[in-house]
Amino acid sequence: MKRELIRSNSFIRAAKKYIRRQMYKADEIKSTLELLSENAFDPRLKTHKLKGELENSWACSIGYDLRIIFMFVEHEGKEAILLETIGTHEEVY
C-alpha cells in the first residue's frame, strides 16, 4: 500500500539545510522517501517506534547516521505519512 508523504514545514527546512551541507546525499534521501512511501517497514529503512517525548513518532534510517522522524496520520480518508524532521542522530533526538 503506497502512502502519501506530507512534508511539514520543519521537515522542509531541515532537509534544505542538510542538503546544502551535504549535496551528495540528495539522491539517497529521495530514494529513501520513495521506499518509505511504498513500504514504511522495509528492512532497509530500519523503521522503529520512538519513546519519551517522541512516543507518537517513528524513525527510519538513511545510511549510517541520517534519520527521518515521521508519524502515521490519516489524510483525506487514507493513511499517510507526516514527515516531521530529518537530520543526524544527534540533531533529531
PDB file of C-alpha atoms in Angstrom, residues 41-77:
ATOM      1  CA  PHE A  41       8.602  -1.230   7.262  1.00  0.00           C
ATOM      2  CA  ASP A  42      11.078  -2.313   4.596  1.00  0.00           C
ATOM      3  CA  PRO A  43      14.064  -3.815   6.481  1.00  0.00           C
ATOM      4  CA  ARG A  44      16.474  -1.449   4.681  1.00  0.00           C
ATOM      5  CA  LEU A  45      14.840   1.501   6.485  1.00  0.00           C
ATOM      6  CA  LYS A  46      15.283   0.053   9.981  1.00  0.00           C
ATOM      7  CA  THR A  47      11.962   1.650  10.967  1.00  0.00           C
ATOM      8  CA  HIS A  48      11.342   1.761  14.697  1.00  0.00           C
ATOM      9  CA  LYS A  49       8.887   3.309  17.155  1.00  0.00           C
ATOM     10  CA  LEU A  50      10.230   6.085  19.368  1.00  0.00           C
ATOM     11  CA  LYS A  51       9.806   6.583  23.114  1.00  0.00           C
ATOM     12  CA  GLY A  52       9.763   9.504  25.509  1.00  0.00           C
ATOM     13  CA  GLU A  53       8.922  12.930  24.087  1.00  0.00           C
ATOM     14  CA  LEU A  54       8.636  11.432  20.594  1.00  0.00           C
ATOM     15  CA  GLU A  55       6.454   8.483  21.649  1.00  0.00           C
ATOM     16  CA  ASN A  56       3.863   9.047  18.879  1.00  0.00           C
ATOM     17  CA  SER A  57       6.541   9.157  16.197  1.00  0.00           C
ATOM     18  CA  TRP A  58       8.593   6.660  14.230  1.00  0.00           C
ATOM     19  CA  ALA A  59      12.112   6.893  12.796  1.00  0.00           C
ATOM     20  CA  CYS A  60      13.838   5.364   9.797  1.00  0.00           C
ATOM     21  CA  SER A  61      17.469   5.413   8.759  1.00  0.00           C
ATOM     22  CA  ILE A  62      19.189   6.801   5.706  1.00  0.00           C
ATOM     23  CA  GLY A  63      22.624   5.281   5.759  1.00  0.00           C
ATOM     24  CA  TYR A  64      24.714   5.308   8.896  1.00  0.00           C
ATOM     25  CA  ASP A  65      23.764   8.468  10.808  1.00  0.00           C
ATOM     26  CA  LEU A  66      20.885  10.208   8.984  1.00  0.00           C
ATOM     27  CA  ARG A  67      17.323   9.800  10.316  1.00  0.00           C
ATOM     28  CA  ILE A  68      13.812  10.770   9.243  1.00  0.00           C
ATOM     29  CA  ILE A  69      11.244  11.253  12.016  1.00  0.00           C
ATOM     30  CA  PHE A  70       7.635  10.722  10.937  1.00  0.00           C
ATOM     31  CA  MET A  71       4.113   9.885  12.087  1.00  0.00           C
ATOM     32  CA  PHE A  72       1.365   7.793  10.558  1.00  0.00           C
ATOM     33  CA  VAL A  73      -1.670  10.051  10.030  1.00  0.00           C
ATOM     34  CA  GLU A  74      -4.969   9.996   8.190  1.00  0.00           C
ATOM     35  CA  HIS A  75      -5.190  12.394   5.238  1.00  0.00           C
ATOM     36  CA  GLU A  76      -8.275  12.665   3.035  1.00  0.00           C
ATOM     37  CA  GLY A  77      -9.580   9.328   4.325  1.00  0.00           C
TER      38      GLY A  77
END
